[in-house]
């Protein structure tokens, strides 16, 4: 009775990536030349044919009304077709739930699968939202630590060592945010087969499926490990592939009972996703992938640039990411060193020092479960990328 905010909500950590992005934008608005590497957001505009589909939808009275909670039937069918096309995983339209962005798909999945005390294996470094969504659903996140020496990839042996009788779900993410790690096909199959043998559910987040580089390729664990059967839930959305972060359209794919339960939850939380945004998403997933091909070319160029420039800094170790649009350098060699008369004891302090002294915004590894690292998104212009990393280089070189 003495507290205004519930313990459950008070325990939620603020999204570190959004907080860094907000601070960078506030400083920019105040006239400071801050370069932000915080937000995981493509710097490209949404392709025009998608925008035009939304404009046309806004003029149609049928989109001015409530529509089915699970999504427009035509969009659910298009997502099912797109999933078969892109990953070879057979899906019926009835197995698709359209959500308000990928984050709602994440929460819906865990709220549907978890009972209090159920454990979820969570490979670290992990996206900041995952552990919070698990806890909100009553679950217990169990981090499985990886580092740069293995390319941030977890092994079956590590996962098995972390499993207990309370383990119910494995969260599998490839390509990964924040590390950009992409699991090779044989490792995807091995992990999926192990999860099936243990009777675990697998929740797989495939939002970065089309952003892979060089010899790397995305393989869906749902396809690679058919032994999982219907104990797999696929999360995805249009945000990264089509530069549609602000449109807020994601989806959850699962067995009929899972989708029905998640739909019931969503019916009391938000009801249907904005119809105009759904019409835009329909145009996106029904079209070809030429837009993402152009973005991928730019991201690949920036990927190589940021890895080269970060690796040139004394005290920084930066593996080359195979996917997504993040670099995740290990910066323990910068901790305890004097940088323009200041010393950082942690990567969180280092991120603050870099913002103050170099006017560059980065996200510390503490936000992703692995202190001693920084995450930098290279989804920003080439000139800003070079200028921003150049400022960090100068900060270290001058000290």
Coordinates of C-alpha atoms in Angstrom, one line a residue:
X1 CA 0.0 0.0 0.0
X2 CA 3.0 2.3 0.5
X3 CA 4.3 2.2 -3.0
X4 CA 2.9 4.0 -6.0
X5 CA 4.4 1.7 -8.7
X6 CA 4.2 -2.0 -8.7
X7 CA 7.3 -4.1 -8.0
X8 CA 6.8 -5.9 -11.3
X9 CA 7.0 -2.7 -13.3
X10 CA 9.6 -1.0 -11.0
X11 CA 11.9 -3.9 -11.8
X12 CA 12.0 -3.2 -15.5
X13 CA 15.2 -1.6 -16.7
X14 CA 14.9 1.2 -19.2
X15 CA 15.9 0.3 -22.8
X16 CA 19.5 1.4 -22.9
X17 CA 19.6 1.6 -26.6
X18 CA 16.6 3.9 -26.8
X19 CA 18.0 6.0 -23.8
X20 CA 21.3 6.5 -25.6
X21 CA 19.5 7.5 -28.8
X22 CA 17.3 9.9 -26.9
X23 CA 20.2 11.5 -25.2
X24 CA 22.1 11.9 -28.4
X25 CA 19.1 13.5 -30.1
X26 CA 18.6 15.9 -27.2
X27 CA 22.2 17.0 -27.4
X28 CA 21.9 17.4 -31.1
X29 CA 18.8 19.5 -30.6
X30 CA 20.8 21.7 -28.2
X31 CA 23.4 22.4 -30.9
X32 CA 26.1 19.9 -30.0
X33 CA 27.5 17.9 -33.0
X34 CA 26.9 14.5 -31.4
X35 CA 27.2 11.5 -33.7
X36 CA 24.9 8.6 -32.5
X37 CA 25.8 4.9 -32.9
X38 CA 23.1 3.9 -30.5
X39 CA 19.9 3.1 -32.3
X40 CA 19.4 0.0 -34.3
X41 CA 17.6 1.7 -37.1
X42 CA 18.4 1.8 -40.9
X43 CA 19.1 5.4 -42.0
X44 CA 17.3 4.8 -45.3
X45 CA 13.7 5.9 -46.0
X46 CA 11.0 3.3 -46.4
X47 CA 10.8 2.4 -50.1
X48 CA 8.2 4.6 -51.9
X49 CA 6.0 1.8 -53.1
X50 CA 5.4 0.9 -49.5
X51 CA 4.6 4.4 -48.5
X52 CA 2.2 4.7 -51.4
X53 CA 0.4 1.6 -50.3
X54 CA -0.1 3.2 -46.9
X55 CA -1.4 6.5 -48.5
X56 CA -4.0 4.5 -50.5
X57 CA -5.0 2.5 -47.5
X58 CA -5.6 5.7 -45.5
X59 CA -8.3 6.7 -48.0
X60 CA -10.2 3.4 -47.8
X61 CA -13.1 3.5 -45.2
X62 CA -12.7 -0.2 -44.5
X63 CA -9.4 0.6 -42.9
X64 CA -11.0 3.2 -40.6
X65 CA -12.6 0.5 -38.5
X66 CA -11.5 -2.3 -36.2
X67 CA -10.1 -5.3 -38.0
X68 CA -9.3 -8.8 -36.7
X69 CA -6.9 -8.9 -33.8
X70 CA -4.6 -11.4 -35.4
X71 CA -4.1 -9.2 -38.4
X72 CA -5.6 -8.5 -41.9
X73 CA -6.2 -11.9 -43.5
X74 CA -4.3 -10.9 -46.6
X75 CA -1.3 -9.8 -44.6
X76 CA -1.3 -13.0 -42.6
X77 CA -1.4 -15.0 -45.8
X78 CA 1.4 -12.9 -47.3
X79 CA 3.6 -13.4 -44.2
X80 CA 3.1 -17.1 -44.5
X81 CA 4.1 -17.1 -48.2
X82 CA 7.1 -14.9 -47.5
X83 CA 8.2 -17.3 -44.7
X84 CA 8.1 -20.2 -47.1
X85 CA 9.9 -18.2 -49.8
X86 CA 12.7 -16.9 -47.5
X87 CA 13.4 -19.8 -45.1
X88 CA 11.6 -22.8 -46.5
X89 CA 9.5 -23.1 -43.4
X90 CA 5.9 -24.1 -44.3
X91 CA 3.3 -21.9 -42.5
X92 CA -0.4 -21.5 -42.8
X93 CA -2.0 -18.0 -42.5
X94 CA -3.7 -19.2 -39.4
X95 CA -0.3 -19.7 -37.8
X96 CA 0.6 -16.0 -38.1
X97 CA -0.2 -13.3 -35.5
X98 CA 0.5 -9.7 -36.6
X99 CA 1.9 -7.6 -33.7
X100 CA 2.7 -4.0 -32.9
X101 CA 6.4 -4.3 -33.9
X102 CA 8.8 -7.1 -33.0
X103 CA 8.8 -6.2 -29.3
X104 CA 5.2 -7.1 -28.9
X105 CA 5.9 -10.4 -30.7
X106 CA 8.7 -11.1 -28.2
X107 CA 6.5 -10.3 -25.1
X108 CA 3.5 -12.2 -26.5
X109 CA 5.7 -15.3 -27.1
X110 CA 7.1 -15.4 -23.6
X111 CA 3.8 -14.5 -21.9
X112 CA 2.1 -17.4 -23.8
X113 CA 4.8 -20.0 -23.1
X114 CA 6.0 -19.3 -19.6
X115 CA 4.7 -20.0 -16.1
X116 CA 6.3 -18.4 -13.0
X117 CA 9.8 -19.8 -12.4
X118 CA 10.2 -21.3 -15.9
X119 CA 13.8 -20.7 -17.2
X120 CA 14.8 -19.4 -20.6
X121 CA 18.3 -19.9 -21.9
X122 CA 19.5 -16.6 -23.2
X123 CA 22.8 -16.3 -25.1
X124 CA 24.8 -13.2 -24.0
X125 CA 25.4 -10.7 -25.3
X126 CA 21.7 -10.3 -25.8
X127 CA 19.3 -7.6 -26.9
X128 CA 18.2 -5.5 -23.9
X129 CA 14.5 -6.3 -24.3
X130 CA 14.8 -10.1 -24.0
X131 CA 15.4 -10.4 -20.3
X132 CA 12.8 -7.8 -19.4
X133 CA 10.1 -9.5 -21.5
X134 CA 11.0 -12.9 -19.9
X135 CA 10.8 -11.5 -16.4
X136 CA 7.5 -9.7 -17.1
X137 CA 6.1 -13.0 -18.2
X138 CA 7.2 -14.6 -14.9
X139 CA 10.1 -16.4 -16.4
X140 CA 13.8 -16.5 -15.3
X141 CA 16.4 -15.5 -17.9
X142 CA 19.5 -17.7 -17.7
X143 CA 22.4 -16.1 -19.5
X144 CA 24.9 -18.3 -21.4
X145 CA 28.0 -16.2 -21.8
X146 CA 30.0 -15.9 -25.1
X147 CA 32.8 -13.6 -26.1
X148 CA 34.8 -12.4 -29.1
X149 CA 37.1 -15.5 -29.0
X150 CA 34.3 -17.7 -30.4
X151 CA 32.6 -15.0 -32.5
X152 CA 29.9 -14.7 -29.8
X153 CA 28.5 -18.1 -30.7
X154 CA 27.2 -20.5 -28.1
X155 CA 27.9 -24.2 -28.3
X156 CA 25.6 -27.1 -27.5
X157 CA 27.9 -28.0 -24.6
X158 CA 27.4 -24.5 -23.1
X159 CA 23.7 -24.6 -23.5
X160 CA 23.5 -28.1 -21.9
X161 CA 25.6 -27.0 -19.0
X162 CA 23.1 -24.1 -18.3
X163 CA 20.0 -26.3 -18.6
X164 CA 18.1 -27.3 -15.5
X165 CA 14.9 -29.1 -14.7
X166 CA 13.2 -25.7 -14.8
X167 CA 14.4 -24.9 -18.4
X168 CA 11.5 -24.6 -20.8
X169 CA 12.7 -22.3 -23.6
X170 CA 15.8 -21.6 -25.6
X171 CA 15.9 -18.2 -27.2
X172 CA 17.8 -18.5 -30.4
X173 CA 18.9 -15.4 -32.4
X174 CA 20.9 -15.4 -35.7
X175 CA 21.9 -12.9 -36.9
X176 CA 22.4 -11.4 -33.4
X177 CA 21.8 -8.0 -31.9
X178 CA 24.1 -6.8 -30.5
X179 CA 27.0 -8.9 -31.8
X180 CA 26.1 -9.5 -35.4
X181 CA 27.0 -13.1 -34.9
X182 CA 25.6 -15.6 -37.5
X183 CA 25.5 -19.3 -36.7
X184 CA 26.7 -21.6 -39.5
X185 CA 24.1 -24.1 -40.8
X186 CA 25.6 -27.1 -39.1
X187 CA 25.6 -25.4 -35.7
X188 CA 22.0 -24.2 -36.1
X189 CA 21.0 -27.8 -36.8
X190 CA 23.0 -29.2 -33.9
X191 CA 21.5 -26.7 -31.4
X192 CA 18.0 -27.2 -32.8
X193 CA 18.3 -31.0 -32.6
X194 CA 19.7 -30.7 -29.0
X195 CA 16.7 -28.6 -28.0
X196 CA 14.3 -31.1 -29.5
X197 CA 16.0 -34.0 -27.6
X198 CA 15.6 -32.0 -24.4
X199 CA 11.9 -31.3 -25.0
X200 CA 12.5 -27.6 -25.0
X201 CA 10.6 -24.9 -26.9
X202 CA 12.7 -22.7 -29.2
X203 CA 11.8 -19.0 -29.7
X204 CA 13.8 -17.8 -32.7
X205 CA 14.0 -14.1 -33.5
X206 CA 14.7 -13.7 -37.3
X207 CA 14.3 -10.0 -37.7
X208 CA 17.8 -9.6 -39.3
X209 CA 17.4 -12.6 -41.6
X210 CA 18.2 -10.7 -44.8
X211 CA 21.2 -8.7 -43.4
X212 CA 24.0 -11.2 -43.8
X213 CA 27.4 -10.6 -45.4
X214 CA 30.2 -12.4 -47.2
X215 CA 30.1 -16.2 -46.8
X216 CA 27.5 -16.0 -44.1
X217 CA 23.9 -17.0 -44.6
X218 CA 20.8 -17.1 -42.5
X219 CA 19.3 -20.5 -41.8
X220 CA 16.1 -20.8 -39.8
X221 CA 16.3 -23.2 -36.9
X222 CA 12.7 -24.1 -37.6
X223 CA 13.8 -25.5 -41.0
X224 CA 17.2 -26.8 -39.9
X225 CA 15.9 -28.9 -37.0
X226 CA 12.6 -30.4 -38.1
X227 CA 12.6 -32.6 -35.0
X228 CA 11.4 -29.5 -33.1
X229 CA 8.0 -30.0 -34.7
X230 CA 5.5 -27.5 -33.4
X231 CA 7.6 -26.5 -30.4
X232 CA 9.1 -23.5 -32.2
X233 CA 7.9 -19.9 -32.3
X234 CA 9.3 -17.6 -35.0
X235 CA 9.5 -13.9 -34.5
X236 CA 10.0 -11.4 -37.3
X237 CA 8.9 -8.1 -38.8
X238 CA 9.3 -5.5 -41.5
X239 CA 11.4 -3.0 -39.4
X240 CA 15.0 -3.9 -40.4
X241 CA 14.5 -5.5 -43.9
X242 CA 12.4 -2.6 -45.3
X243 CA 13.6 0.3 -43.2
X244 CA 10.2 0.4 -41.4
X245 CA 11.1 0.8 -37.7
X246 CA 8.5 3.5 -37.1
X247 CA 5.7 1.6 -38.8
X248 CA 5.5 -0.9 -35.9
X249 CA 4.6 -4.2 -37.7
X250 CA 5.9 -7.5 -36.5
X251 CA 4.6 -11.0 -36.3
X252 CA 4.7 -14.2 -34.4
X253 CA 4.5 -17.6 -36.1
X254 CA 3.6 -20.7 -34.1
X255 CA 1.3 -23.7 -33.5
X256 CA -2.4 -23.1 -33.5
X257 CA -2.8 -23.2 -29.7
X258 CA 0.1 -20.8 -29.3
X259 CA -1.2 -18.3 -31.8
X260 CA -4.8 -18.5 -30.4
X261 CA -3.5 -17.8 -26.9
X262 CA -1.2 -15.0 -28.0
X263 CA -4.1 -13.5 -30.0
X264 CA -6.3 -13.6 -26.9
X265 CA -3.6 -11.8 -25.0
X266 CA -3.3 -9.1 -27.7
X267 CA -7.0 -8.7 -27.8
X268 CA -6.9 -7.2 -24.3
X269 CA -3.6 -5.3 -24.8
X270 CA -3.8 -3.5 -28.1
X271 CA -6.4 -5.2 -30.4
X272 CA -5.4 -5.0 -34.1
X273 CA -2.3 -3.3 -35.4
X274 CA -2.9 0.0 -37.3
X275 CA -4.5 -0.9 -40.5
X276 CA -2.6 1.6 -42.5
X277 CA 0.7 0.2 -41.2
X278 CA -0.5 -3.3 -42.0
X279 CA -1.3 -2.3 -45.6
X280 CA 2.2 -0.9 -45.9
X281 CA 3.6 -4.2 -44.5
X282 CA 1.5 -6.1 -47.0
X283 CA 3.2 -4.2 -49.9
X284 CA 6.6 -4.8 -48.3
X285 CA 6.4 -8.6 -47.8
X286 CA 4.6 -9.1 -51.1
X287 CA 7.3 -7.3 -53.1
X288 CA 10.8 -8.3 -54.1
X289 CA 13.9 -7.8 -52.0
X290 CA 15.6 -5.3 -54.2
X291 CA 15.4 -2.5 -51.6
X292 CA 17.1 -4.6 -48.9
X293 CA 19.7 -5.7 -51.5
X294 CA 20.7 -2.0 -51.9
X295 CA 20.7 -1.5 -48.1
X296 CA 22.8 -4.6 -47.6
X297 CA 25.4 -3.4 -50.0
X298 CA 25.7 -0.1 -48.0
X299 CA 25.7 -1.9 -44.7
X300 CA 28.5 -4.3 -45.9
X301 CA 30.7 -1.4 -46.9
X302 CA 30.1 0.3 -43.5
X303 CA 30.7 -3.0 -41.7
X304 CA 34.2 -3.3 -43.2
X305 CA 35.0 0.3 -42.5
X306 CA 33.9 0.3 -38.8
X307 CA 35.8 -3.0 -38.1
X308 CA 38.9 -1.6 -39.7
X309 CA 38.8 1.7 -37.9
X310 CA 37.9 0.2 -34.5
X311 CA 40.6 -2.5 -34.8
X312 CA 43.2 0.2 -35.4
X313 CA 42.5 1.6 -31.9
X314 CA 45.0 0.4 -29.3
X315 CA 43.1 -1.5 -26.6
X316 CA 40.1 -2.4 -28.8
X317 CA 39.4 -5.9 -30.2
X318 CA 36.7 -5.9 -32.8
X319 CA 35.5 -9.2 -34.5
X320 CA 33.9 -8.8 -37.9
X321 CA 30.2 -9.3 -37.6
X322 CA 28.5 -11.6 -40.1
X323 CA 25.1 -10.0 -40.0
X324 CA 22.8 -7.3 -38.7
X325 CA 24.3 -3.8 -38.6
X326 CA 26.2 -3.7 -35.3
X327 CA 29.9 -3.9 -34.3
X328 CA 30.5 -5.2 -30.8
X329 CA 34.1 -4.5 -29.8
X330 CA 35.8 -5.6 -26.7
X331 CA 37.2 -2.5 -25.0
X332 CA 38.7 -3.8 -21.7
X333 CA 42.1 -2.5 -22.9
X334 CA 40.7 1.1 -22.5
X335 CA 39.5 0.6 -19.0
X336 CA 41.7 2.1 -16.3
X337 CA 43.6 4.2 -18.9
X338 CA 43.7 8.0 -18.7
X339 CA 41.8 9.5 -21.6
X340 CA 42.1 13.3 -21.6
X341 CA 42.7 13.2 -17.9
X342 CA 39.7 10.9 -17.1
X343 CA 39.7 7.2 -16.3
X344 CA 36.8 4.8 -16.9
X345 CA 36.5 1.7 -14.6
X346 CA 33.7 0.1 -16.7
X347 CA 32.4 0.1 -20.2
X348 CA 29.4 2.1 -18.9
X349 CA 31.7 4.8 -17.6
X350 CA 33.7 4.6 -20.9
X351 CA 30.6 5.2 -22.9
X352 CA 29.9 8.3 -20.8
X353 CA 33.5 9.5 -21.2
X354 CA 33.3 9.1 -25.0
X355 CA 30.1 11.1 -25.2
X356 CA 31.5 13.9 -23.1
X357 CA 34.9 14.1 -24.6
X358 CA 34.4 13.0 -28.3
X359 CA 30.6 13.8 -28.6
X360 CA 30.0 10.2 -29.9
X361 CA 27.1 8.2 -28.4
X362 CA 27.6 4.4 -28.0
X363 CA 25.9 1.8 -25.9
X364 CA 27.9 0.0 -23.1
X365 CA 28.0 -3.7 -22.9
X366 CA 26.4 -3.7 -19.5
X367 CA 23.1 -3.2 -21.3
X368 CA 23.6 -6.5 -23.2
X369 CA 24.8 -8.7 -20.3
X370 CA 28.5 -8.5 -21.0
X371 CA 30.4 -5.6 -19.4
X372 CA 33.7 -4.6 -21.1
X373 CA 32.2 -4.1 -24.5
X374 CA 30.5 -1.4 -26.6
X375 CA 27.8 -1.7 -29.2
X376 CA 28.0 0.6 -32.2
X377 CA 25.3 0.5 -34.9
X378 CA 26.7 1.2 -38.4
X379 CA 23.2 2.0 -39.7
X380 CA 24.2 5.6 -40.3
X381 CA 25.7 7.6 -43.1
X382 CA 29.3 6.7 -44.3
X383 CA 30.6 10.2 -43.5
X384 CA 29.1 10.3 -40.0
X385 CA 30.5 6.8 -39.4
X386 CA 34.0 7.7 -40.4
X387 CA 33.8 11.0 -38.4
X388 CA 32.5 9.3 -35.3
X389 CA 35.0 6.5 -35.2
X390 CA 37.7 9.0 -36.1
X391 CA 36.8 11.1 -33.0
X392 CA 37.2 8.0 -30.8
X393 CA 40.5 7.2 -32.4
X394 CA 41.7 10.7 -31.7
X395 CA 40.4 10.6 -28.1
X396 CA 42.6 7.5 -27.5
X397 CA 45.6 8.7 -29.5
X398 CA 45.7 12.0 -27.7
X399 CA 45.9 10.3 -24.3

